[in-house]
Each structure stands twice: as C-alpha cells, then as structure tokens.
PDB file of C-alpha atoms and ligand atoms in Angstrom:
ATOM      1  CA  MET A   1     109.257 218.320  56.726  1.00 80.00           C
ATOM      2  CA  SER A   2     110.057 220.868  53.824  1.00 89.00           C
ATOM      3  CA  THR A   3     108.563 224.260  53.909  1.00 95.00           C
ATOM      4  CA  GLN A   4     105.506 224.610  51.713  1.00 97.00           C
ATOM      5  CA  ILE A   5     105.566 227.540  48.961  1.00 98.00           C
ATOM      6  CA  LEU A   6     102.306 228.191  47.003  1.00 98.00           C
ATOM      7  CA  LEU A   7     102.620 229.566  43.595  1.00 98.00           C
ATOM      8  CA  SER A   8      99.468 230.423  41.099  1.00 98.00           C
ATOM      9  CA  GLY A   9      99.227 230.457  37.634  1.00 98.00           C
ATOM     10  CA  THR A  10      96.997 233.120  35.960  1.00 98.00           C
ATOM     11  CA  SER A  11      93.944 230.922  35.672  1.00 98.00           C
ATOM     12  CA  ASN A  12      92.336 231.270  39.278  1.00 98.00           C
ATOM     13  CA  LYS A  13      94.276 233.649  41.155  1.00 98.00           C
ATOM     14  CA  PRO A  14      91.331 234.295  43.352  1.00 98.00           C
ATOM     15  CA  LEU A  15      90.879 230.958  44.325  1.00 98.00           C
ATOM     16  CA  ALA A  16      94.863 230.278  44.737  1.00 98.00           C
ATOM     17  CA  GLN A  17      94.588 233.590  47.200  1.00 98.00           C
ATOM     18  CA  GLU A  18      91.615 232.179  49.065  1.00 98.00           C
ATOM     19  CA  ILE A  19      93.517 228.834  49.490  1.00 98.00           C
ATOM     20  CA  ALA A  20      96.610 230.639  50.804  1.00 98.00           C
ATOM     21  CA  GLN A  21      94.648 232.156  53.287  1.00 98.00           C
ATOM     22  CA  GLN A  22      93.225 229.201  54.455  1.00 98.00           C
ATOM     23  CA  LEU A  23      96.940 227.782  55.040  1.00 98.00           C
ATOM     24  CA  HIS A  24      97.961 231.092  56.598  1.00 98.00           C
ATOM     25  CA  LEU A  25     100.345 231.664  53.707  1.00 98.00           C
ATOM     26  CA  LYS A  26     101.171 233.977  51.237  1.00 98.00           C
ATOM     27  CA  LEU A  27     101.136 233.106  47.467  1.00 98.00           C
ATOM     28  CA  GLY A  28     104.799 232.669  46.422  1.00 98.00           C
ATOM     29  CA  LYS A  29     106.433 235.530  43.847  1.00 98.00           C
ATOM     30  CA  ILE A  30     106.094 234.620  40.289  1.00 98.00           C
ATOM     31  CA  GLU A  31     106.259 236.652  37.172  1.00 98.00           C
ATOM     32  CA  ILE A  32     104.359 235.542  34.279  1.00 98.00           C
ATOM     33  CA  LYS A  33     103.987 237.381  30.893  1.00 97.00           C
ATOM     34  CA  ARG A  34     102.879 237.111  27.406  1.00 97.00           C
ATOM     35  CA  PHE A  35     105.193 238.018  24.545  1.00 97.00           C
ATOM     36  CA  SER A  36     103.822 239.828  21.489  1.00 98.00           C
ATOM     37  CA  ASP A  37     103.790 236.491  19.473  1.00 97.00           C
ATOM     38  CA  ALA A  38     101.521 235.275  22.653  1.00 94.00           C
ATOM     39  CA  GLU A  39     104.255 232.676  23.853  1.00 97.00           C
ATOM     40  CA  SER A  40     104.163 232.828  27.721  1.00 98.00           C
ATOM     41  CA  PHE A  41     107.278 233.510  30.037  1.00 98.00           C
ATOM     42  CA  VAL A  42     107.682 232.216  33.429  1.00 98.00           C
ATOM     43  CA  ARG A  43     110.056 233.145  36.035  1.00 98.00           C
ATOM     44  CA  ILE A  44     109.854 232.146  39.792  1.00 98.00           C
ATOM     45  CA  THR A  45     111.424 234.913  41.984  1.00 98.00           C
ATOM     46  CA  GLU A  46     110.827 233.208  45.415  1.00 96.00           C
ATOM     47  CA  ASP A  47     113.501 231.280  46.665  1.00 98.00           C
ATOM     48  CA  VAL A  48     111.924 227.484  46.357  1.00 98.00           C
ATOM     49  CA  ALA A  49     115.215 225.756  46.700  1.00 98.00           C
ATOM     50  CA  GLY A  50     114.557 222.656  49.080  1.00 98.00           C
ATOM     51  CA  ALA A  51     111.088 223.603  49.309  1.00 98.00           C
ATOM     52  CA  HIS A  52     107.638 221.709  48.680  1.00 98.00           C
ATOM     53  CA  VAL A  53     106.034 223.631  45.883  1.00 98.00           C
ATOM     54  CA  PHE A  54     102.654 223.638  45.069  1.00 98.00           C
ATOM     55  CA  ILE A  55     101.146 225.171  41.975  1.00 98.00           C
ATOM     56  CA  ILE A  56      97.637 226.253  41.629  1.00 98.00           C
ATOM     57  CA  GLN A  57      96.069 226.350  38.308  1.00 98.00           C
ATOM     58  CA  SER A  58      92.697 225.624  36.672  1.00 98.00           C
ATOM     59  CA  GLY A  59      92.798 224.360  32.951  1.00 97.00           C
ATOM     60  CA  SER A  60      89.864 226.333  32.290  1.00 97.00           C
ATOM     61  CA  GLN A  61      89.599 228.379  28.846  1.00 97.00           C
ATOM     62  CA  PRO A  62      92.345 228.906  27.044  1.00 97.00           C
ATOM     63  CA  ALA A  63      93.081 225.655  28.207  1.00 97.00           C
ATOM     64  CA  ASN A  64      96.013 225.027  25.865  1.00 97.00           C
ATOM     65  CA  GLU A  65      97.598 228.350  27.311  1.00 97.00           C
ATOM     66  CA  HIS A  66      97.129 227.559  30.837  1.00 98.00           C
ATOM     67  CA  LEU A  67      98.355 224.125  30.357  1.00 98.00           C
ATOM     68  CA  ILE A  68     101.583 225.377  28.916  1.00 98.00           C
ATOM     69  CA  GLU A  69     101.830 227.777  31.632  1.00 98.00           C
ATOM     70  CA  ILE A  70     101.457 225.064  34.443  1.00 98.00           C
ATOM     71  CA  LEU A  71     104.504 223.158  32.641  1.00 98.00           C
ATOM     72  CA  GLN A  72     106.331 226.322  32.635  1.00 98.00           C
ATOM     73  CA  ILE A  73     105.916 226.766  36.241  1.00 98.00           C
ATOM     74  CA  ILE A  74     106.605 222.994  37.099  1.00 98.00           C
ATOM     75  CA  ASP A  75     109.881 223.562  34.826  1.00 98.00           C
ATOM     76  CA  ALA A  76     110.956 226.672  36.719  1.00 98.00           C
ATOM     77  CA  ALA A  77     110.132 225.333  40.144  1.00 98.00           C
ATOM     78  CA  GLN A  78     112.577 222.401  39.106  1.00 98.00           C
ATOM     79  CA  ARG A  79     115.707 224.449  37.904  1.00 98.00           C
ATOM     80  CA  SER A  80     115.163 226.569  40.946  1.00 98.00           C
ATOM     81  CA  GLY A  81     115.892 223.443  43.164  1.00 98.00           C
ATOM     82  CA  ALA A  82     112.229 222.679  44.508  1.00 98.00           C
ATOM     83  CA  GLU A  83     112.337 219.209  46.388  1.00 98.00           C
ATOM     84  CA  LYS A  84     108.774 218.490  45.512  1.00 98.00           C
ATOM     85  CA  ILE A  85     106.492 219.748  43.166  1.00 98.00           C
ATOM     86  CA  THR A  86     102.552 219.332  43.645  1.00 98.00           C
ATOM     87  CA  THR A  87     100.398 220.532  40.757  1.00 98.00           C
ATOM     88  CA  VAL A  88      96.974 221.358  42.248  1.00 98.00           C
ATOM     89  CA  LEU A  89      94.246 221.365  39.506  1.00 98.00           C
ATOM     90  CA  PRO A  90      91.057 222.291  40.627  1.00 98.00           C
ATOM     91  CA  PHE A  91      89.628 221.695  37.226  1.00 98.00           C
ATOM     92  CA  LEU A  92      91.838 219.421  35.299  1.00 98.00           C
ATOM     93  CA  PRO A  93      92.371 220.183  31.498  1.00 97.00           C
ATOM     94  CA  TYR A  94      91.567 217.649  28.786  1.00 97.00           C
ATOM     95  CA  ARG A  95      89.677 215.510  31.471  1.00 96.00           C
ATOM     96  CA  ARG A  96      86.839 214.829  29.070  1.00 95.00           C
ATOM     97  CA  GLN A  97      89.047 213.009  26.518  1.00 96.00           C
ATOM     98  CA  GLU A  98      89.930 210.285  28.634  1.00 96.00           C
ATOM     99  CA  ARG A  99      89.379 207.469  25.861  1.00 95.00           C
ATOM    100  CA  ALA A 100      89.223 206.855  22.348  1.00 96.00           C
ATOM    101  CA  ILE A 101      85.981 206.634  21.125  1.00 92.00           C
ATOM    102  CA  ASN A 102      87.018 205.935  17.190  1.00 94.00           C
ATOM    103  CA  THR A 103      90.371 204.706  15.802  1.00 97.00           C
ATOM    104  CA  GLY A 104      93.016 207.531  15.280  1.00 97.00           C
ATOM    105  CA  GLU A 105      92.031 209.341  18.238  1.00 97.00           C
ATOM    106  CA  CYS A 106      94.574 211.134  20.721  1.00 98.00           C
ATOM    107  CA  ILE A 107      93.981 210.100  24.481  1.00 98.00           C
ATOM    108  CA  SER A 108      94.657 213.791  25.549  1.00 98.00           C
ATOM    109  CA  ALA A 109      93.949 213.035  29.315  1.00 98.00           C
ATOM    110  CA  GLU A 110      96.529 210.459  29.151  1.00 98.00           C
ATOM    111  CA  LEU A 111      99.126 213.116  27.253  1.00 98.00           C
ATOM    112  CA  VAL A 112      98.389 215.708  30.104  1.00 98.00           C
ATOM    113  CA  ALA A 113      99.501 213.226  32.679  1.00 98.00           C
ATOM    114  CA  LYS A 114     102.872 212.412  30.635  1.00 98.00           C
ATOM    115  CA  LEU A 115     103.377 216.249  30.251  1.00 98.00           C
ATOM    116  CA  LEU A 116     103.076 216.944  33.743  1.00 98.00           C
ATOM    117  CA  GLU A 117     105.430 214.190  34.854  1.00 98.00           C
ATOM    118  CA  ALA A 118     107.947 214.794  32.088  1.00 98.00           C
ATOM    119  CA  SER A 119     108.246 218.422  33.363  1.00 98.00           C
ATOM    120  CA  GLY A 120     109.024 217.626  36.726  1.00 98.00           C
ATOM    121  CA  ALA A 121     105.709 217.218  38.873  1.00 98.00           C
ATOM    122  CA  THR A 122     106.149 214.621  41.566  1.00 98.00           C
ATOM    123  CA  SER A 123     102.495 214.455  42.627  1.00 98.00           C
ATOM    124  CA  VAL A 124      98.856 215.999  41.433  1.00 98.00           C
ATOM    125  CA  ILE A 125      95.999 217.141  43.306  1.00 98.00           C
ATOM    126  CA  ALA A 126      92.812 217.519  41.138  1.00 98.00           C
ATOM    127  CA  GLY A 127      89.174 218.394  41.745  1.00 98.00           C
ATOM    128  CA  ASN A 128      86.476 215.878  40.876  1.00 95.00           C
ATOM    129  CA  LEU A 129      88.198 214.018  37.747  1.00 94.00           C
ATOM    130  CA  HIS A 130      85.671 213.271  35.290  1.00 85.00           C
ATOM    131  CA  THR A 131      86.076 209.381  35.848  1.00 91.00           C
ATOM    132  CA  PRO A 132      88.345 207.492  38.326  1.00 91.00           C
ATOM    133  CA  HIS A 133      89.683 206.062  35.182  1.00 95.00           C
ATOM    134  CA  ILE A 134      92.050 209.068  34.651  1.00 97.00           C
ATOM    135  CA  GLU A 135      94.021 208.175  37.574  1.00 97.00           C
ATOM    136  CA  THR A 136      95.468 205.032  35.834  1.00 97.00           C
ATOM    137  CA  PHE A 137      97.217 207.411  33.484  1.00 98.00           C
ATOM    138  CA  TYR A 138      99.460 208.512  36.301  1.00 98.00           C
ATOM    139  CA  SER A 139     102.752 206.767  37.533  1.00 98.00           C
ATOM    140  CA  ILE A 140     103.180 209.491  40.167  1.00 98.00           C
ATOM    141  CA  SER A 141     100.663 210.236  42.789  1.00 98.00           C
ATOM    142  CA  ILE A 142      97.325 211.706  42.046  1.00 98.00           C
ATOM    143  CA  THR A 143      94.655 212.738  44.691  1.00 98.00           C
ATOM    144  CA  ASN A 144      91.319 213.082  43.247  1.00 97.00           C
ATOM    145  CA  ILE A 145      89.147 215.393  45.670  1.00 96.00           C
ATOM    146  CA  GLU A 146      85.522 214.874  45.717  1.00 93.00           C
ATOM    147  CA  LEU A 147      84.176 218.521  46.085  1.00 97.00           C
ATOM    148  CA  TRP A 148      80.661 217.686  46.664  1.00 97.00           C
ATOM    149  CA  ASP A 149      80.975 218.197  50.787  1.00 96.00           C
ATOM    150  CA  ALA A 150      80.832 221.915  49.752  1.00 98.00           C
ATOM    151  CA  PHE A 151      77.639 221.526  47.787  1.00 98.00           C
ATOM    152  CA  ILE A 152      75.372 219.388  50.134  1.00 97.00           C
ATOM    153  CA  PRO A 153      74.938 222.109  52.856  1.00 97.00           C
ATOM    154  CA  VAL A 154      73.843 224.553  50.312  1.00 97.00           C
ATOM    155  CA  LEU A 155      71.382 221.960  48.544  1.00 97.00           C
ATOM    156  CA  GLN A 156      70.157 220.951  51.984  1.00 96.00           C
ATOM    157  CA  LYS A 157      69.014 224.548  52.432  1.00 95.00           C
ATOM    158  CA  GLN A 158      66.992 224.476  49.053  1.00 91.00           C
ATOM    159  CA  ILE A 159      64.752 221.511  50.337  1.00 92.00           C
ATOM    160  CA  HIS A 160      61.805 221.977  52.162  1.00 86.00           C
ATOM    161  CA  ASN A 161      60.390 218.601  52.158  1.00 90.00           C
ATOM    162  CA  THR A 162      62.211 215.773  50.682  1.00 90.00           C
ATOM    163  CA  GLU A 163      59.317 213.832  49.613  1.00 92.00           C
ATOM    164  CA  ASN A 164      58.880 216.519  46.737  1.00 95.00           C
ATOM    165  CA  TYR A 165      62.281 216.639  45.456  1.00 97.00           C
ATOM    166  CA  CYS A 166      64.359 214.096  43.523  1.00 97.00           C
ATOM    167  CA  VAL A 167      68.099 213.740  42.316  1.00 97.00           C
ATOM    168  CA  VAL A 168      68.754 213.217  38.401  1.00 97.00           C
ATOM    169  CA  ALA A 169      71.526 212.098  36.882  1.00 96.00           C
ATOM    170  CA  PRO A 170      71.993 213.525  33.532  1.00 95.00           C
ATOM    171  CA  ASP A 171      73.753 210.309  31.738  1.00 92.00           C
ATOM    172  CA  ALA A 172      75.215 207.131  33.021  1.00 90.00           C
ATOM    173  CA  GLY A 173      78.633 208.624  33.621  1.00 90.00           C
ATOM    174  CA  SER A 174      77.136 210.820  36.299  1.00 94.00           C
ATOM    175  CA  VAL A 175      75.509 208.013  38.358  1.00 95.00           C
ATOM    176  CA  GLU A 176      77.983 208.040  40.822  1.00 94.00           C
ATOM    177  CA  ASP A 177      78.236 211.954  41.811  1.00 96.00           C
ATOM    178  CA  SER A 178      74.368 211.865  41.702  1.00 97.00           C
ATOM    179  CA  SER A 179      74.135 208.939  43.987  1.00 97.00           C
ATOM    180  CA  ILE A 180      76.393 211.037  46.625  1.00 97.00           C
ATOM    181  CA  ILE A 181      74.128 213.932  46.748  1.00 97.00           C
ATOM    182  CA  SER A 182      70.862 211.438  46.641  1.00 97.00           C
ATOM    183  CA  LYS A 183      72.165 209.518  49.553  1.00 97.00           C
ATOM    184  CA  ALA A 184      73.273 212.862  51.571  1.00 97.00           C
ATOM    185  CA  LEU A 185      69.832 214.562  51.029  1.00 97.00           C
ATOM    186  CA  GLN A 186      67.652 211.303  51.154  1.00 96.00           C
ATOM    187  CA  ILE A 187      65.857 211.772  48.198  1.00 96.00           C
ATOM    188  CA  PRO A 188      65.210 209.498  45.359  1.00 96.00           C
ATOM    189  CA  LEU A 189      67.601 209.125  42.168  1.00 97.00           C
ATOM    190  CA  VAL A 190      66.182 209.339  38.620  1.00 97.00           C
ATOM    191  CA  LEU A 191      68.535 208.591  35.564  1.00 96.00           C
ATOM    192  CA  ALA A 192      68.127 210.159  32.327  1.00 94.00           C
ATOM    193  CA  GLU A 193      69.603 208.637  29.124  1.00 89.00           C
ATOM    194  CA  LYS A 194      71.527 211.111  26.914  1.00 85.00           C
ATOM    195  CA  HIS A 195      72.720 210.740  23.356  1.00 85.00           C
ATOM    196  CA  ARG A 196      75.312 212.885  21.468  1.00 86.00           C
ATOM    197  CA  PRO A 197      74.850 212.980  17.898  1.00 85.00           C
ATOM    198  CA  SER A 198      77.878 214.949  17.609  1.00 84.00           C
ATOM    199  CA  HIS A 199      80.433 216.125  20.188  1.00 79.00           C
ATOM    200  CA  ASP A 200      78.677 219.419  21.249  1.00 75.00           C
ATOM    201  CA  THR A 201      74.923 218.425  20.642  1.00 81.00           C
ATOM    202  CA  VAL A 202      72.942 216.516  22.915  1.00 85.00           C
ATOM    203  CA  GLN A 203      69.193 214.491  22.674  1.00 87.00           C
ATOM    204  CA  VAL A 204      67.638 212.716  25.776  1.00 89.00           C
ATOM    205  CA  LYS A 205      66.257 209.175  24.821  1.00 84.00           C
ATOM    206  CA  CYS A 206      64.421 208.468  28.135  1.00 86.00           C
ATOM    207  CA  VAL A 207      63.924 209.498  31.768  1.00 89.00           C
ATOM    208  CA  VAL A 208      63.961 206.165  33.937  1.00 92.00           C
ATOM    209  CA  GLY A 209      62.103 207.294  37.175  1.00 92.00           C
ATOM    210  CA  ASP A 210      59.200 209.445  37.924  1.00 93.00           C
ATOM    211  CA  VAL A 211      59.705 213.215  38.193  1.00 96.00           C
ATOM    212  CA  SER A 212      55.971 214.382  37.768  1.00 96.00           C
ATOM    213  CA  GLY A 213      55.295 216.931  40.429  1.00 97.00           C
ATOM    214  CA  LYS A 214      58.860 216.861  42.028  1.00 97.00           C
ATOM    215  CA  ASN A 215      61.130 219.740  42.371  1.00 97.00           C
ATOM    216  CA  VAL A 216      64.534 218.156  40.468  1.00 97.00           C
ATOM    217  CA  ILE A 217      68.238 218.748  41.194  1.00 98.00           C
ATOM    218  CA  ILE A 218      70.171 217.563  38.249  1.00 98.00           C
ATOM    219  CA  VAL A 219      73.695 216.713  39.032  1.00 98.00           C
ATOM    220  CA  ASP A 220      76.683 216.621  36.592  1.00 97.00           C
ATOM    221  CA  ASP A 221      80.260 217.365  37.148  1.00 96.00           C
ATOM    222  CA  GLU A 222      80.724 220.045  34.576  1.00 96.00           C
ATOM    223  CA  ILE A 223      78.774 222.492  32.531  1.00 97.00           C
ATOM    224  CA  ASN A 224      80.342 223.165  29.302  1.00 96.00           C
ATOM    225  CA  THR A 225      77.903 224.280  26.385  1.00 95.00           C
ATOM    226  CA  ALA A 226      75.259 223.697  28.907  1.00 96.00           C
ATOM    227  CA  GLY A 227      73.722 221.482  25.984  1.00 93.00           C
ATOM    228  CA  THR A 228      73.274 218.414  28.511  1.00 93.00           C
ATOM    229  CA  VAL A 229      71.418 220.060  30.960  1.00 95.00           C
ATOM    230  CA  CYS A 230      69.563 222.234  29.182  1.00 95.00           C
ATOM    231  CA  ALA A 231      68.160 219.302  26.962  1.00 94.00           C
ATOM    232  CA  VAL A 232      67.559 217.036  30.560  1.00 95.00           C
ATOM    233  CA  ALA A 233      65.723 220.040  32.076  1.00 96.00           C
ATOM    234  CA  LYS A 234      63.431 220.250  28.913  1.00 95.00           C
ATOM    235  CA  ALA A 235      63.043 216.647  29.234  1.00 94.00           C
ATOM    236  CA  LEU A 236      62.150 216.632  32.854  1.00 96.00           C
ATOM    237  CA  THR A 237      59.594 219.489  32.385  1.00 96.00           C
ATOM    238  CA  ASP A 238      58.043 217.486  29.737  1.00 95.00           C
ATOM    239  CA  GLN A 239      57.249 214.872  32.238  1.00 94.00           C
ATOM    240  CA  GLY A 240      55.949 216.918  34.718  1.00 96.00           C
ATOM    241  CA  ALA A 241      59.056 218.240  36.836  1.00 97.00           C
ATOM    242  CA  ARG A 242      58.396 221.548  38.579  1.00 97.00           C
ATOM    243  CA  ASP A 243      61.379 223.408  39.886  1.00 97.00           C
ATOM    244  CA  ILE A 244      64.885 222.657  38.455  1.00 98.00           C
ATOM    245  CA  ILE A 245      67.969 223.241  40.056  1.00 98.00           C
ATOM    246  CA  LEU A 246      71.446 222.181  38.778  1.00 98.00           C
ATOM    247  CA  ALA A 247      74.513 221.147  40.994  1.00 98.00           C
ATOM    248  CA  ALA A 248      77.630 221.069  38.971  1.00 98.00           C
ATOM    249  CA  THR A 249      81.079 221.096  40.053  1.00 98.00           C
ATOM    250  CA  HIS A 250      82.793 222.648  37.026  1.00 98.00           C
ATOM    251  CA  PRO A 251      81.673 225.663  35.563  1.00 98.00           C
ATOM    252  CA  VAL A 252      83.286 225.633  32.232  1.00 98.00           C
ATOM    253  CA  LEU A 253      80.600 227.714  30.495  1.00 98.00           C
ATOM    254  CA  SER A 254      81.660 227.519  26.771  1.00 97.00           C
ATOM    255  CA  GLY A 255      80.230 228.872  23.559  1.00 96.00           C
ATOM    256  CA  ASP A 256      76.535 229.749  24.147  1.00 97.00           C
ATOM    257  CA  ALA A 257      76.602 228.326  27.616  1.00 98.00           C
ATOM    258  CA  ILE A 258      75.208 231.500  29.265  1.00 98.00           C
ATOM    259  CA  LYS A 259      72.591 231.897  26.259  1.00 98.00           C
ATOM    260  CA  ASN A 260      71.481 228.415  27.008  1.00 97.00           C
ATOM    261  CA  ILE A 261      71.381 228.851  30.446  1.00 98.00           C
ATOM    262  CA  THR A 262      69.083 232.018  30.274  1.00 97.00           C
ATOM    263  CA  ASN A 263      66.756 230.425  27.972  1.00 97.00           C
ATOM    264  CA  SER A 264      66.263 227.278  29.431  1.00 97.00           C
ATOM    265  CA  ASN A 265      63.819 226.287  32.302  1.00 97.00           C
ATOM    266  CA  ILE A 266      66.596 225.943  34.938  1.00 98.00           C
ATOM    267  CA  LYS A 267      65.637 227.932  37.981  1.00 97.00           C
ATOM    268  CA  LYS A 268      69.089 228.437  39.672  1.00 98.00           C
ATOM    269  CA  ILE A 269      72.604 227.007  38.980  1.00 98.00           C
ATOM    270  CA  ILE A 270      74.824 226.032  42.106  1.00 98.00           C
ATOM    271  CA  THR A 271      78.475 225.368  41.049  1.00 98.00           C
ATOM    272  CA  SER A 272      81.842 225.903  42.434  1.00 98.00           C
ATOM    273  CA  ASN A 273      84.917 228.311  42.219  1.00 98.00           C
ATOM    274  CA  THR A 274      87.354 225.904  40.422  1.00 98.00           C
ATOM    275  CA  ILE A 275      86.986 228.267  37.505  1.00 98.00           C
ATOM    276  CA  ASN A 276      87.129 231.738  37.814  1.00 98.00           C
ATOM    277  CA  LEU A 277      84.544 233.193  35.589  1.00 98.00           C
ATOM    278  CA  SER A 278      84.922 236.097  33.265  1.00 97.00           C
ATOM    279  CA  SER A 279      82.280 238.850  32.817  1.00 97.00           C
ATOM    280  CA  SER A 280      80.782 237.347  29.851  1.00 97.00           C
ATOM    281  CA  GLN A 281      79.962 234.123  32.045  1.00 97.00           C
ATOM    282  CA  GLN A 282      78.080 235.722  34.476  1.00 97.00           C
ATOM    283  CA  SER A 283      74.422 234.854  35.273  1.00 97.00           C
ATOM    284  CA  ASP A 284      71.693 235.632  37.964  1.00 97.00           C
ATOM    285  CA  LYS A 285      71.030 232.005  37.830  1.00 98.00           C
ATOM    286  CA  ILE A 286      74.580 231.278  38.907  1.00 98.00           C
ATOM    287  CA  THR A 287      75.832 230.722  42.710  1.00 98.00           C
ATOM    288  CA  GLN A 288      79.336 229.839  42.964  1.00 98.00           C
ATOM    289  CA  ILE A 289      80.487 228.249  46.300  1.00 98.00           C
ATOM    290  CA  SER A 290      83.913 228.271  47.363  1.00 98.00           C
ATOM    291  CA  VAL A 291      86.100 225.124  47.318  1.00 98.00           C
ATOM    292  CA  ALA A 292      89.080 226.806  48.861  1.00 98.00           C
ATOM    293  CA  GLN A 293      88.871 225.091  52.282  1.00 98.00           C
ATOM    294  CA  ILE A 294      88.781 221.716  50.509  1.00 98.00           C
ATOM    295  CA  PHE A 295      91.951 222.426  48.545  1.00 98.00           C
ATOM    296  CA  ALA A 296      93.606 223.897  51.556  1.00 98.00           C
ATOM    297  CA  GLU A 297      92.898 220.870  53.603  1.00 98.00           C
ATOM    298  CA  ALA A 298      94.322 218.508  50.668  1.00 98.00           C
ATOM    299  CA  ILE A 299      97.395 220.600  50.734  1.00 98.00           C
ATOM    300  CA  ARG A 300      97.702 220.619  54.410  1.00 96.00           C
ATOM    301  CA  ASN A 301      97.517 216.839  54.388  1.00 94.00           C
ATOM    302  CA  HIS A 302      99.967 215.980  51.668  1.00 94.00           C
TER     303      HIS A 302
HETATM  304  C1  LIG B   1      79.940 214.244  29.929  1.00 86.47           C
HETATM  305  O1  LIG B   1      80.069 213.290  30.267  1.00 86.47           O
HETATM  306  C2  LIG B   1      80.037 215.448  31.468  1.00 86.47           C
HETATM  307  O2  LIG B   1      79.428 214.953  32.835  1.00 86.47           O
HETATM  308  C3  LIG B   1      79.062 216.377  31.233  1.00 86.47           C
HETATM  309  O3  LIG B   1      77.611 216.131  31.102  1.00 86.47           O
HETATM  310  C4  LIG B   1      79.367 217.092  29.992  1.00 86.47           C
HETATM  311  O4  LIG B   1      80.689 217.691  29.948  1.00 86.47           O
HETATM  312  C5  LIG B   1      78.709 218.516  29.705  1.00 86.47           C
HETATM  313  O5  LIG B   1      78.895 218.981  28.565  1.00 86.47           O
HETATM  314  P1  LIG B   1      77.938 220.062  27.717  1.00 86.47           P
HETATM  315  O6  LIG B   1      77.430 221.128  29.013  1.00 86.47           O
HETATM  316  O7  LIG B   1      78.459 220.660  26.731  1.00 86.47           O
HETATM  317  O8  LIG B   1      76.748 219.417  27.447  1.00 86.47           O
END
C-alpha cells in the first residue's frame, strides 16, 4: 500500500487538521499564495512521489477561488509523481446545479466532475451530496459520505419525549435525509411543500402532516440564504408548532442568512464543520458538530 499524504487547501484548514489528528498524521507541506491580481499559486513542498495524496478542500465561499485551488493542487500532485490523488470535498462546490431546469443552462455539477478528472484526480470522497444523481457524472470512483451519524446523538439529547416531536422535510428533495433522522429518532415525518418563485426566494405551499403542539426538527442538506428554513419555520409556527430546531449538514450561510436566522423563530441550528465559518457567519443559535472522524474513517478505508 502506498504512503498516505494529506494536503489541505485554504478553505477549511481546521477540519483538515482535525482529520489529520484522527489519522495520526501531519498535514503535508504546501505553499498557497494569491498574486496581487488575485490569481492563486500552488506549490507542494512535500515529497509526494509514489504516494496516495488526499486533498482536503471545501467548495465554500468564495466557491470559484476554492475550486481552482483544488484543481491546482491536483495538478501539482500529479506533476510531483503522486501515484493516486483523492480529492476530499466535505462540501462539493456547485452541487445544487445538477440539472438543467431551462434550456441553455450549464450543468455545473457535471462540469466540476469533468474538471476534477481532467486535472488528474483518481477518486473523490464527498460529504452528503445534494442528490445521488451527481455520482453519475463521474467516471472515476466517488464516495458519497453520509454525515447524519454525527448528528443523531446530538439530536437525541434534544428530545425529552418522542411523542412531542416530529421531523419536517422542507421539500421533496430532503425527504430521504429527513427519513434517516425520523427513523433514528423514532419520531414521525411531516412534509412541507416548497416553491421557488426565483432562485433565492421561497414560498411554502402547504404542510402535509400534523405539527400542532409539536416540537419540530427541520432537516435539510444545506442552509444557504436560509430562505427555505425560515419560510418553513414560519409556516410551521402558523400551524401551531412549538420549538423549532434545524439540523442541516452544510452551513453555507450566504447573503442575509445570519440576519434571516436571527429574525426567525428557529430556536437552535445544529450543523457540521464541513464549512469553516467566518466571523460574520457566527450566531448564538448555531452549534457546529465535527465530522472529522467520519472523513478520517473514509480516508483510512479508501
Ligand atoms: C434545496 O434543494 C436544498 O436542499 C436546500 O433547501 C437549499 O439549498 C437551501 O437554500 P436556501 O437556504 O437559500 O433556501
């Protein structure tokens, strides 16, 4: 078996360091700089010849910069003679653009797959993909890592009497994730029907199931502008729900997300550290749980 070397991009160094600790490894040496015109520069200063290199990088904001950095690290690893190159993407960039809704649209999630492969990646490990359909874009191996295992013990501690709780899927796409939580916690599943009049706006058409007098756990794969969860939380309160907790794997938190969350009736947000939050993305309502162990396990078994 070839030596495993972990390299980190700049997007989520704390998670990369935690993964390395779990594996009793040190992060490999790499120099990443920005020129004054904002172009990025990458040089691997570790000897990676003949090694299996794992590149850990989240496709978080600024997504385009972080994406090009991943491609540059892959290219540098290949030129330095790495035997295998696995990109570990706790948060895959462009994951939501996995289909063309109107003619003339780019399928960006497929383009990302092509770019990773063309740069020299030999496999991919990704955290909770938006939909398993994304796997079909790859001809190299891709492992979709389920992250809910890290959430279940934390959510269990929130529940005092299962009869008073239900899980809410905020749209049809989140039913699979919500079912995992509903089964694990043994509480019923309710579905909200969401509609997007435009890309970043949300309306809730109806709620299928009874939430009156119940504490609710909304389950979603990501919080982006927080438009979805805030609109759903309001609709649930209007229907008599009590405390509202949100469990979401990826805290993208773009635009006015923090303001929306602060002003919402969501009591608590449990999310993961697939994305390293900036100082402007902090909120007392947010608790981040670590998924380092899950990724370390995936790397160990790869
Ligand atoms: C959509 O399909 C996803 O599961 C999330 O609901 C969505 O990405 C959340 O976006 P936002 O927070 O901007 O409403």
